[in-house]
């Protein structure tokens, strides 16, 4: 019996082509997608900018100078100044931290809650699965951004509460995706073989099922990060995210809306930054999806 099942367990091991591991093949496929490489490069640039903000910021982002109110871009202030004389470039650089932090923390929170719930729901099935999915369907019936705004308003205005609200709002997506993948993978022969030789359920979940559903979760995490950045900017624009005087691209747009005719640069730069970062994450996510799925190559 064991001899018959052993080949099935071996089938769970990743296949290799030309002696390369699957992750090496995925990297090669990803490298051939120029749009994904460009997107990844832009994301790395923003990450470096956020990490090196104290070193590369030309001015204190909260320092005011009422002699330099709404000055256009110049050699001293490359991106101009805002309504109270603060350097726009400095606030842009420091605001990168809020956007990236929101993307990282909220998506991590959504995955830490959604993936285990989806794993258990899809694997156990029965009444537990029915109850969980009805709750998830109810949450998904509410538009993502509306749910995030409602939760942020309930929790109170702050960047931390905004990240929690975004994470909770994105959690149902990961539950549904994980459950769907588990329902597919748990019917595979190597999972049935692992169950037949007496492996405990937690070992089957962690060793045989979870590793085989990681690729779609990684792709979803990348795309969810882009959505989280837009959500954080929206909440900050509404006054529910990063609070003044700390800089945030969304709060900068909120201030700039009152000076669009007199100082358009106040809105142009944060708007372009949000556009560039979100587009880059989506390009990288699309390329990652193709690289991790050989059928799309």
PDB file of C-alpha atoms in Angstrom:
ATOM      1  CA  UNK A   1       0.000   0.000   0.000  1.00  0.00           C
ATOM      2  CA  UNK A   2       2.752   2.442   1.007  1.00  0.00           C
ATOM      3  CA  UNK A   3       4.746   1.572  -2.104  1.00  0.00           C
ATOM      4  CA  UNK A   4       1.746   2.422  -4.281  1.00  0.00           C
ATOM      5  CA  UNK A   5       1.207   5.778  -2.570  1.00  0.00           C
ATOM      6  CA  UNK A   6       4.837   6.926  -2.525  1.00  0.00           C
ATOM      7  CA  UNK A   7       4.890   8.021  -6.205  1.00  0.00           C
ATOM      8  CA  UNK A   8       1.851  10.199  -5.554  1.00  0.00           C
ATOM      9  CA  UNK A   9       3.613  11.953  -2.683  1.00  0.00           C
ATOM     10  CA  UNK A  10       6.616  12.563  -4.898  1.00  0.00           C
ATOM     11  CA  UNK A  11       4.283  14.171  -7.434  1.00  0.00           C
ATOM     12  CA  UNK A  12       3.719  16.983  -4.977  1.00  0.00           C
ATOM     13  CA  UNK A  13       7.348  18.026  -5.345  1.00  0.00           C
ATOM     14  CA  UNK A  14       7.935  20.913  -7.769  1.00  0.00           C
ATOM     15  CA  UNK A  15       8.832  19.898 -11.290  1.00  0.00           C
ATOM     16  CA  UNK A  16      12.054  21.182 -12.824  1.00  0.00           C
ATOM     17  CA  UNK A  17      12.885  22.215 -16.332  1.00  0.00           C
ATOM     18  CA  UNK A  18      16.499  22.140 -17.567  1.00  0.00           C
ATOM     19  CA  UNK A  19      17.662  21.512 -14.003  1.00  0.00           C
ATOM     20  CA  UNK A  20      16.192  24.794 -12.739  1.00  0.00           C
ATOM     21  CA  UNK A  21      14.016  25.166  -9.689  1.00  0.00           C
ATOM     22  CA  UNK A  22      10.467  26.534 -10.131  1.00  0.00           C
ATOM     23  CA  UNK A  23      11.349  29.871  -8.521  1.00  0.00           C
ATOM     24  CA  UNK A  24      14.258  30.270 -10.947  1.00  0.00           C
ATOM     25  CA  UNK A  25      11.972  29.596 -13.890  1.00  0.00           C
ATOM     26  CA  UNK A  26       9.471  32.111 -12.526  1.00  0.00           C
ATOM     27  CA  UNK A  27      12.197  34.752 -12.215  1.00  0.00           C
ATOM     28  CA  UNK A  28      13.276  34.142 -15.809  1.00  0.00           C
ATOM     29  CA  UNK A  29       9.703  34.448 -17.051  1.00  0.00           C
ATOM     30  CA  UNK A  30       9.236  37.605 -14.971  1.00  0.00           C
ATOM     31  CA  UNK A  31      12.444  39.149 -16.323  1.00  0.00           C
ATOM     32  CA  UNK A  32      11.176  38.713 -19.894  1.00  0.00           C
ATOM     33  CA  UNK A  33       8.172  40.913 -19.128  1.00  0.00           C
ATOM     34  CA  UNK A  34       9.521  44.411 -19.503  1.00  0.00           C
ATOM     35  CA  UNK A  35       6.411  46.131 -18.152  1.00  0.00           C
ATOM     36  CA  UNK A  36       6.679  44.094 -14.947  1.00  0.00           C
ATOM     37  CA  UNK A  37      10.389  44.915 -14.623  1.00  0.00           C
ATOM     38  CA  UNK A  38       9.672  48.622 -15.052  1.00  0.00           C
ATOM     39  CA  UNK A  39       6.868  48.418 -12.499  1.00  0.00           C
ATOM     40  CA  UNK A  40       9.092  46.598 -10.015  1.00  0.00           C
ATOM     41  CA  UNK A  41      11.859  49.173 -10.523  1.00  0.00           C
ATOM     42  CA  UNK A  42       9.497  52.043  -9.770  1.00  0.00           C
ATOM     43  CA  UNK A  43       8.228  50.289  -6.632  1.00  0.00           C
ATOM     44  CA  UNK A  44      11.820  49.742  -5.461  1.00  0.00           C
ATOM     45  CA  UNK A  45      12.521  53.436  -6.090  1.00  0.00           C
ATOM     46  CA  UNK A  46       9.624  54.470  -3.855  1.00  0.00           C
ATOM     47  CA  UNK A  47      10.705  51.990  -1.172  1.00  0.00           C
ATOM     48  CA  UNK A  48      14.239  53.408  -1.234  1.00  0.00           C
ATOM     49  CA  UNK A  49      12.831  56.932  -1.105  1.00  0.00           C
ATOM     50  CA  UNK A  50      10.785  56.095   1.975  1.00  0.00           C
ATOM     51  CA  UNK A  51      13.679  54.324   3.690  1.00  0.00           C
ATOM     52  CA  UNK A  52      16.126  57.161   3.006  1.00  0.00           C
ATOM     53  CA  UNK A  53      13.689  60.009   3.672  1.00  0.00           C
ATOM     54  CA  UNK A  54      15.766  61.570   6.489  1.00  0.00           C
ATOM     55  CA  UNK A  55      18.814  61.631   4.198  1.00  0.00           C
ATOM     56  CA  UNK A  56      17.306  62.769   0.891  1.00  0.00           C
ATOM     57  CA  UNK A  57      14.625  65.179   2.109  1.00  0.00           C
ATOM     58  CA  UNK A  58      15.844  68.730   1.375  1.00  0.00           C
ATOM     59  CA  UNK A  59      13.809  70.333   4.185  1.00  0.00           C
ATOM     60  CA  UNK A  60      11.834  69.520   7.297  1.00  0.00           C
ATOM     61  CA  UNK A  61       8.411  68.403   5.963  1.00  0.00           C
ATOM     62  CA  UNK A  62       6.509  70.255   8.704  1.00  0.00           C
ATOM     63  CA  UNK A  63       8.624  73.438   8.830  1.00  0.00           C
ATOM     64  CA  UNK A  64       6.621  76.500   7.768  1.00  0.00           C
ATOM     65  CA  UNK A  65       7.813  79.745   6.174  1.00  0.00           C
ATOM     66  CA  UNK A  66       5.135  82.372   5.629  1.00  0.00           C
ATOM     67  CA  UNK A  67       7.503  84.329   3.380  1.00  0.00           C
ATOM     68  CA  UNK A  68       7.377  81.456   0.862  1.00  0.00           C
ATOM     69  CA  UNK A  69       3.641  80.779   0.665  1.00  0.00           C
ATOM     70  CA  UNK A  70       2.546  79.008  -2.559  1.00  0.00           C
ATOM     71  CA  UNK A  71       5.804  79.639  -4.390  1.00  0.00           C
ATOM     72  CA  UNK A  72       6.109  77.856  -7.756  1.00  0.00           C
ATOM     73  CA  UNK A  73       8.846  75.287  -8.431  1.00  0.00           C
ATOM     74  CA  UNK A  74      12.335  76.802  -8.333  1.00  0.00           C
ATOM     75  CA  UNK A  75      15.968  75.849  -7.764  1.00  0.00           C
ATOM     76  CA  UNK A  76      15.469  76.130  -3.998  1.00  0.00           C
ATOM     77  CA  UNK A  77      12.118  74.320  -3.930  1.00  0.00           C
ATOM     78  CA  UNK A  78      11.957  71.914  -6.864  1.00  0.00           C
ATOM     79  CA  UNK A  79       8.277  71.052  -6.384  1.00  0.00           C
ATOM     80  CA  UNK A  80       7.257  74.464  -5.024  1.00  0.00           C
ATOM     81  CA  UNK A  81       5.762  75.257  -1.618  1.00  0.00           C
ATOM     82  CA  UNK A  82       2.287  74.862  -0.129  1.00  0.00           C
ATOM     83  CA  UNK A  83      -0.209  77.227   1.492  1.00  0.00           C
ATOM     84  CA  UNK A  84       1.949  77.800   4.591  1.00  0.00           C
ATOM     85  CA  UNK A  85       5.363  77.702   2.972  1.00  0.00           C
ATOM     86  CA  UNK A  86       6.244  74.032   3.491  1.00  0.00           C
ATOM     87  CA  UNK A  87       8.421  72.375   0.858  1.00  0.00           C
ATOM     88  CA  UNK A  88       6.249  70.126  -1.330  1.00  0.00           C
ATOM     89  CA  UNK A  89       9.123  67.815  -2.302  1.00  0.00           C
ATOM     90  CA  UNK A  90      10.001  67.176   1.347  1.00  0.00           C
ATOM     91  CA  UNK A  91       6.375  66.383   2.145  1.00  0.00           C
ATOM     92  CA  UNK A  92       6.158  64.124  -0.903  1.00  0.00           C
ATOM     93  CA  UNK A  93       9.201  62.144   0.222  1.00  0.00           C
ATOM     94  CA  UNK A  94       7.966  61.707   3.781  1.00  0.00           C
ATOM     95  CA  UNK A  95       4.427  61.013   2.554  1.00  0.00           C
ATOM     96  CA  UNK A  96       5.779  57.990   0.683  1.00  0.00           C
ATOM     97  CA  UNK A  97       6.206  56.298   4.050  1.00  0.00           C
ATOM     98  CA  UNK A  98       2.515  56.564   4.898  1.00  0.00           C
ATOM     99  CA  UNK A  99       1.424  55.125   1.553  1.00  0.00           C
ATOM    100  CA  UNK A 100       3.850  52.197   1.566  1.00  0.00           C
ATOM    101  CA  UNK A 101       3.192  51.466   5.229  1.00  0.00           C
ATOM    102  CA  UNK A 102      -0.536  51.396   4.568  1.00  0.00           C
ATOM    103  CA  UNK A 103      -0.054  48.967   1.692  1.00  0.00           C
ATOM    104  CA  UNK A 104       2.223  46.660   3.681  1.00  0.00           C
ATOM    105  CA  UNK A 105       0.398  46.626   7.014  1.00  0.00           C
ATOM    106  CA  UNK A 106      -3.163  46.449   5.711  1.00  0.00           C
ATOM    107  CA  UNK A 107      -2.431  43.649   3.232  1.00  0.00           C
ATOM    108  CA  UNK A 108      -0.458  41.745   5.883  1.00  0.00           C
ATOM    109  CA  UNK A 109      -3.413  42.061   8.254  1.00  0.00           C
ATOM    110  CA  UNK A 110      -5.828  40.904   5.554  1.00  0.00           C
ATOM    111  CA  UNK A 111      -3.655  37.875   4.759  1.00  0.00           C
ATOM    112  CA  UNK A 112      -2.998  36.919   8.387  1.00  0.00           C
ATOM    113  CA  UNK A 113      -6.733  36.746   9.026  1.00  0.00           C
ATOM    114  CA  UNK A 114      -8.092  35.778   5.623  1.00  0.00           C
ATOM    115  CA  UNK A 115      -5.709  32.995   4.599  1.00  0.00           C
ATOM    116  CA  UNK A 116      -6.103  30.822   7.749  1.00  0.00           C
ATOM    117  CA  UNK A 117      -9.864  31.312   7.660  1.00  0.00           C
ATOM    118  CA  UNK A 118     -10.008  30.332   3.993  1.00  0.00           C
ATOM    119  CA  UNK A 119      -7.758  27.322   4.590  1.00  0.00           C
ATOM    120  CA  UNK A 120      -9.915  25.933   7.370  1.00  0.00           C
ATOM    121  CA  UNK A 121     -13.190  26.775   5.648  1.00  0.00           C
ATOM    122  CA  UNK A 122     -12.206  25.149   2.369  1.00  0.00           C
ATOM    123  CA  UNK A 123     -10.630  22.079   3.966  1.00  0.00           C
ATOM    124  CA  UNK A 124     -13.263  21.336   6.607  1.00  0.00           C
ATOM    125  CA  UNK A 125     -16.316  22.286   4.542  1.00  0.00           C
ATOM    126  CA  UNK A 126     -19.728  21.381   5.944  1.00  0.00           C
ATOM    127  CA  UNK A 127     -21.536  23.838   8.233  1.00  0.00           C
ATOM    128  CA  UNK A 128     -18.397  25.826   9.066  1.00  0.00           C
ATOM    129  CA  UNK A 129     -17.791  26.576   5.403  1.00  0.00           C
ATOM    130  CA  UNK A 130     -21.409  27.620   4.870  1.00  0.00           C
ATOM    131  CA  UNK A 131     -21.395  30.013   7.840  1.00  0.00           C
ATOM    132  CA  UNK A 132     -18.026  31.551   6.954  1.00  0.00           C
ATOM    133  CA  UNK A 133     -18.933  32.096   3.315  1.00  0.00           C
ATOM    134  CA  UNK A 134     -22.272  33.695   4.151  1.00  0.00           C
ATOM    135  CA  UNK A 135     -20.445  36.188   6.380  1.00  0.00           C
ATOM    136  CA  UNK A 136     -17.858  36.808   3.666  1.00  0.00           C
ATOM    137  CA  UNK A 137     -20.575  37.299   1.042  1.00  0.00           C
ATOM    138  CA  UNK A 138     -22.235  39.860   3.301  1.00  0.00           C
ATOM    139  CA  UNK A 139     -18.972  41.797   3.622  1.00  0.00           C
ATOM    140  CA  UNK A 140     -18.278  41.603  -0.110  1.00  0.00           C
ATOM    141  CA  UNK A 141     -21.753  42.996  -0.795  1.00  0.00           C
ATOM    142  CA  UNK A 142     -20.468  46.330   0.545  1.00  0.00           C
ATOM    143  CA  UNK A 143     -18.065  48.160  -1.803  1.00  0.00           C
ATOM    144  CA  UNK A 144     -14.496  47.922  -0.530  1.00  0.00           C
ATOM    145  CA  UNK A 145     -13.866  51.654  -0.168  1.00  0.00           C
ATOM    146  CA  UNK A 146     -17.258  52.326   1.448  1.00  0.00           C
ATOM    147  CA  UNK A 147     -16.591  49.616   4.029  1.00  0.00           C
ATOM    148  CA  UNK A 148     -13.118  51.024   4.730  1.00  0.00           C
ATOM    149  CA  UNK A 149     -14.521  54.538   5.194  1.00  0.00           C
ATOM    150  CA  UNK A 150     -17.232  53.280   7.556  1.00  0.00           C
ATOM    151  CA  UNK A 151     -14.751  51.299   9.656  1.00  0.00           C
ATOM    152  CA  UNK A 152     -12.247  54.174   9.757  1.00  0.00           C
ATOM    153  CA  UNK A 153     -14.971  56.587  10.839  1.00  0.00           C
ATOM    154  CA  UNK A 154     -16.016  54.167  13.587  1.00  0.00           C
ATOM    155  CA  UNK A 155     -12.453  53.608  14.831  1.00  0.00           C
ATOM    156  CA  UNK A 156     -11.445  57.258  14.659  1.00  0.00           C
ATOM    157  CA  UNK A 157      -9.103  59.306  12.459  1.00  0.00           C
ATOM    158  CA  UNK A 158      -5.497  58.068  12.478  1.00  0.00           C
ATOM    159  CA  UNK A 159      -3.151  56.243  10.138  1.00  0.00           C
ATOM    160  CA  UNK A 160      -3.181  53.147  12.355  1.00  0.00           C
ATOM    161  CA  UNK A 161      -6.973  52.942  12.368  1.00  0.00           C
ATOM    162  CA  UNK A 162      -7.039  53.554   8.622  1.00  0.00           C
ATOM    163  CA  UNK A 163      -4.701  50.602   8.070  1.00  0.00           C
ATOM    164  CA  UNK A 164      -6.864  48.388  10.287  1.00  0.00           C
ATOM    165  CA  UNK A 165      -9.991  49.451   8.395  1.00  0.00           C
ATOM    166  CA  UNK A 166      -8.366  48.747   5.028  1.00  0.00           C
ATOM    167  CA  UNK A 167      -7.053  45.379   6.213  1.00  0.00           C
ATOM    168  CA  UNK A 168     -10.450  44.261   7.500  1.00  0.00           C
ATOM    169  CA  UNK A 169     -12.092  45.429   4.269  1.00  0.00           C
ATOM    170  CA  UNK A 170      -9.640  43.404   2.151  1.00  0.00           C
ATOM    171  CA  UNK A 171      -9.797  40.273   4.295  1.00  0.00           C
ATOM    172  CA  UNK A 172     -12.876  38.757   2.526  1.00  0.00           C
ATOM    173  CA  UNK A 173     -11.016  38.731  -0.799  1.00  0.00           C
ATOM    174  CA  UNK A 174      -8.258  36.567   0.659  1.00  0.00           C
ATOM    175  CA  UNK A 175     -10.760  34.269   2.380  1.00  0.00           C
ATOM    176  CA  UNK A 176     -12.612  33.618  -0.861  1.00  0.00           C
ATOM    177  CA  UNK A 177      -9.435  33.197  -2.941  1.00  0.00           C
ATOM    178  CA  UNK A 178      -7.822  30.851  -0.407  1.00  0.00           C
ATOM    179  CA  UNK A 179     -10.977  28.756  -0.057  1.00  0.00           C
ATOM    180  CA  UNK A 180     -11.303  28.399  -3.837  1.00  0.00           C
ATOM    181  CA  UNK A 181      -7.692  27.269  -4.150  1.00  0.00           C
ATOM    182  CA  UNK A 182      -8.040  24.807  -1.269  1.00  0.00           C
ATOM    183  CA  UNK A 183     -11.168  23.263  -2.802  1.00  0.00           C
ATOM    184  CA  UNK A 184      -9.173  22.667  -5.986  1.00  0.00           C
ATOM    185  CA  UNK A 185      -5.923  21.443  -4.440  1.00  0.00           C
ATOM    186  CA  UNK A 186      -7.422  19.123  -1.810  1.00  0.00           C
ATOM    187  CA  UNK A 187      -8.782  16.900  -4.592  1.00  0.00           C
ATOM    188  CA  UNK A 188      -5.291  16.277  -5.996  1.00  0.00           C
ATOM    189  CA  UNK A 189      -3.809  12.788  -5.772  1.00  0.00           C
ATOM    190  CA  UNK A 190      -0.880  13.792  -3.576  1.00  0.00           C
ATOM    191  CA  UNK A 191      -3.252  15.254  -0.962  1.00  0.00           C
ATOM    192  CA  UNK A 192      -5.375  12.120  -1.017  1.00  0.00           C
ATOM    193  CA  UNK A 193      -2.187  10.071  -0.650  1.00  0.00           C
ATOM    194  CA  UNK A 194      -1.019  12.142   2.312  1.00  0.00           C
ATOM    195  CA  UNK A 195      -4.402  11.628   3.935  1.00  0.00           C
ATOM    196  CA  UNK A 196      -4.313   7.895   3.221  1.00  0.00           C
ATOM    197  CA  UNK A 197      -0.957   7.360   4.976  1.00  0.00           C
ATOM    198  CA  UNK A 198      -2.337   8.972   8.117  1.00  0.00           C
ATOM    199  CA  UNK A 199      -0.909  12.489   8.057  1.00  0.00           C
ATOM    200  CA  UNK A 200      -2.722  14.757  10.540  1.00  0.00           C
ATOM    201  CA  UNK A 201      -4.920  17.473   9.094  1.00  0.00           C
ATOM    202  CA  UNK A 202      -2.678  20.343  10.163  1.00  0.00           C
ATOM    203  CA  UNK A 203       0.282  18.723   8.392  1.00  0.00           C
ATOM    204  CA  UNK A 204      -1.715  18.224   5.206  1.00  0.00           C
ATOM    205  CA  UNK A 205      -2.788  21.869   5.298  1.00  0.00           C
ATOM    206  CA  UNK A 206       0.645  23.318   6.018  1.00  0.00           C
ATOM    207  CA  UNK A 207       2.848  20.947   4.030  1.00  0.00           C
ATOM    208  CA  UNK A 208       0.782  19.835   1.046  1.00  0.00           C
ATOM    209  CA  UNK A 209      -1.957  22.423   0.475  1.00  0.00           C
ATOM    210  CA  UNK A 210      -0.603  25.815   1.575  1.00  0.00           C
ATOM    211  CA  UNK A 211       2.649  25.702  -0.481  1.00  0.00           C
ATOM    212  CA  UNK A 212       0.631  24.953  -3.612  1.00  0.00           C
ATOM    213  CA  UNK A 213      -1.692  27.937  -3.221  1.00  0.00           C
ATOM    214  CA  UNK A 214       0.997  30.530  -2.471  1.00  0.00           C
ATOM    215  CA  UNK A 215       1.438  31.839  -6.074  1.00  0.00           C
ATOM    216  CA  UNK A 216      -2.116  33.218  -6.502  1.00  0.00           C
ATOM    217  CA  UNK A 217      -1.945  34.654  -2.978  1.00  0.00           C
ATOM    218  CA  UNK A 218       1.276  36.514  -3.821  1.00  0.00           C
ATOM    219  CA  UNK A 219      -0.298  37.974  -6.946  1.00  0.00           C
ATOM    220  CA  UNK A 220      -3.399  39.030  -5.025  1.00  0.00           C
ATOM    221  CA  UNK A 221      -1.225  40.601  -2.320  1.00  0.00           C
ATOM    222  CA  UNK A 222       0.542  42.734  -4.921  1.00  0.00           C
ATOM    223  CA  UNK A 223      -2.701  43.938  -6.459  1.00  0.00           C
ATOM    224  CA  UNK A 224      -4.269  44.438  -3.024  1.00  0.00           C
ATOM    225  CA  UNK A 225      -1.342  46.669  -2.041  1.00  0.00           C
ATOM    226  CA  UNK A 226      -2.200  48.991  -4.921  1.00  0.00           C
ATOM    227  CA  UNK A 227      -5.826  49.114  -3.776  1.00  0.00           C
ATOM    228  CA  UNK A 228      -4.702  49.760  -0.197  1.00  0.00           C
ATOM    229  CA  UNK A 229      -2.579  52.731  -1.276  1.00  0.00           C
ATOM    230  CA  UNK A 230      -5.554  54.265  -3.076  1.00  0.00           C
ATOM    231  CA  UNK A 231      -7.732  53.602  -0.024  1.00  0.00           C
ATOM    232  CA  UNK A 232      -5.211  55.216   2.340  1.00  0.00           C
ATOM    233  CA  UNK A 233      -5.001  58.280   0.108  1.00  0.00           C
ATOM    234  CA  UNK A 234      -8.805  58.447   0.010  1.00  0.00           C
ATOM    235  CA  UNK A 235      -9.122  58.168   3.790  1.00  0.00           C
ATOM    236  CA  UNK A 236      -6.422  60.796   4.334  1.00  0.00           C
ATOM    237  CA  UNK A 237      -8.168  63.035   1.804  1.00  0.00           C
ATOM    238  CA  UNK A 238     -11.337  62.726   3.892  1.00  0.00           C
ATOM    239  CA  UNK A 239      -9.455  63.385   7.128  1.00  0.00           C
ATOM    240  CA  UNK A 240      -9.708  59.789   8.367  1.00  0.00           C
ATOM    241  CA  UNK A 241      -6.100  58.743   7.738  1.00  0.00           C
ATOM    242  CA  UNK A 242      -2.777  60.449   8.411  1.00  0.00           C
ATOM    243  CA  UNK A 243      -3.382  63.525  10.554  1.00  0.00           C
ATOM    244  CA  UNK A 244      -1.763  66.970  10.075  1.00  0.00           C
ATOM    245  CA  UNK A 245       0.931  68.108  10.204  1.00  0.00           C
ATOM    246  CA  UNK A 246       2.352  64.678   9.262  1.00  0.00           C
ATOM    247  CA  UNK A 247       2.489  64.436   5.463  1.00  0.00           C
ATOM    248  CA  UNK A 248       0.392  62.077   3.371  1.00  0.00           C
ATOM    249  CA  UNK A 249      -0.305  62.192  -0.348  1.00  0.00           C
ATOM    250  CA  UNK A 250      -4.046  62.069   0.290  1.00  0.00           C
ATOM    251  CA  UNK A 251      -4.023  64.907   2.820  1.00  0.00           C
ATOM    252  CA  UNK A 252      -1.825  66.939   0.461  1.00  0.00           C
ATOM    253  CA  UNK A 253      -4.475  66.554  -2.239  1.00  0.00           C
ATOM    254  CA  UNK A 254      -7.146  67.608   0.234  1.00  0.00           C
ATOM    255  CA  UNK A 255      -5.274  70.835   0.954  1.00  0.00           C
ATOM    256  CA  UNK A 256      -4.429  71.408  -2.700  1.00  0.00           C
ATOM    257  CA  UNK A 257      -8.058  71.302  -3.849  1.00  0.00           C
ATOM    258  CA  UNK A 258      -8.543  74.795  -2.434  1.00  0.00           C
ATOM    259  CA  UNK A 259      -5.663  76.227  -4.483  1.00  0.00           C
ATOM    260  CA  UNK A 260      -5.959  74.509  -7.858  1.00  0.00           C
ATOM    261  CA  UNK A 261      -5.999  77.769  -9.811  1.00  0.00           C
ATOM    262  CA  UNK A 262      -3.348  79.611  -7.763  1.00  0.00           C
ATOM    263  CA  UNK A 263      -0.940  76.717  -7.036  1.00  0.00           C
ATOM    264  CA  UNK A 264      -1.656  73.679  -9.252  1.00  0.00           C
ATOM    265  CA  UNK A 265       1.708  72.086  -8.373  1.00  0.00           C
ATOM    266  CA  UNK A 266       0.352  71.340  -4.898  1.00  0.00           C
ATOM    267  CA  UNK A 267      -2.034  68.796  -6.456  1.00  0.00           C
ATOM    268  CA  UNK A 268       0.003  67.663  -9.467  1.00  0.00           C
ATOM    269  CA  UNK A 269       2.904  66.051  -7.611  1.00  0.00           C
ATOM    270  CA  UNK A 270       1.002  63.922  -5.066  1.00  0.00           C
ATOM    271  CA  UNK A 271      -1.480  62.933  -7.761  1.00  0.00           C
ATOM    272  CA  UNK A 272       1.328  61.797 -10.060  1.00  0.00           C
ATOM    273  CA  UNK A 273       2.988  59.898  -7.208  1.00  0.00           C
ATOM    274  CA  UNK A 274      -0.190  57.953  -6.404  1.00  0.00           C
ATOM    275  CA  UNK A 275      -0.717  57.223 -10.104  1.00  0.00           C
ATOM    276  CA  UNK A 276       2.877  56.045 -10.629  1.00  0.00           C
ATOM    277  CA  UNK A 277       3.012  53.807  -7.558  1.00  0.00           C
ATOM    278  CA  UNK A 278      -0.391  52.199  -8.113  1.00  0.00           C
ATOM    279  CA  UNK A 279       0.261  51.650 -11.836  1.00  0.00           C
ATOM    280  CA  UNK A 280       3.671  50.136 -11.082  1.00  0.00           C
ATOM    281  CA  UNK A 281       2.232  47.719  -8.523  1.00  0.00           C
ATOM    282  CA  UNK A 282      -0.439  46.617 -10.994  1.00  0.00           C
ATOM    283  CA  UNK A 283       2.116  46.118 -13.783  1.00  0.00           C
ATOM    284  CA  UNK A 284       4.302  44.086 -11.456  1.00  0.00           C
ATOM    285  CA  UNK A 285       1.308  42.089 -10.231  1.00  0.00           C
ATOM    286  CA  UNK A 286       0.231  41.253 -13.781  1.00  0.00           C
ATOM    287  CA  UNK A 287       3.762  40.167 -14.665  1.00  0.00           C
ATOM    288  CA  UNK A 288       4.048  38.113 -11.496  1.00  0.00           C
ATOM    289  CA  UNK A 289       0.770  36.350 -12.285  1.00  0.00           C
ATOM    290  CA  UNK A 290       2.028  35.399 -15.746  1.00  0.00           C
ATOM    291  CA  UNK A 291       5.427  34.310 -14.413  1.00  0.00           C
ATOM    292  CA  UNK A 292       3.947  32.053 -11.733  1.00  0.00           C
ATOM    293  CA  UNK A 293       1.480  30.440 -14.138  1.00  0.00           C
ATOM    294  CA  UNK A 294       3.337  28.621 -16.952  1.00  0.00           C
ATOM    295  CA  UNK A 295       0.066  28.230 -18.871  1.00  0.00           C
ATOM    296  CA  UNK A 296       0.046  32.010 -19.420  1.00  0.00           C
ATOM    297  CA  UNK A 297       3.685  32.111 -20.580  1.00  0.00           C
TER     298      UNK A 297
END
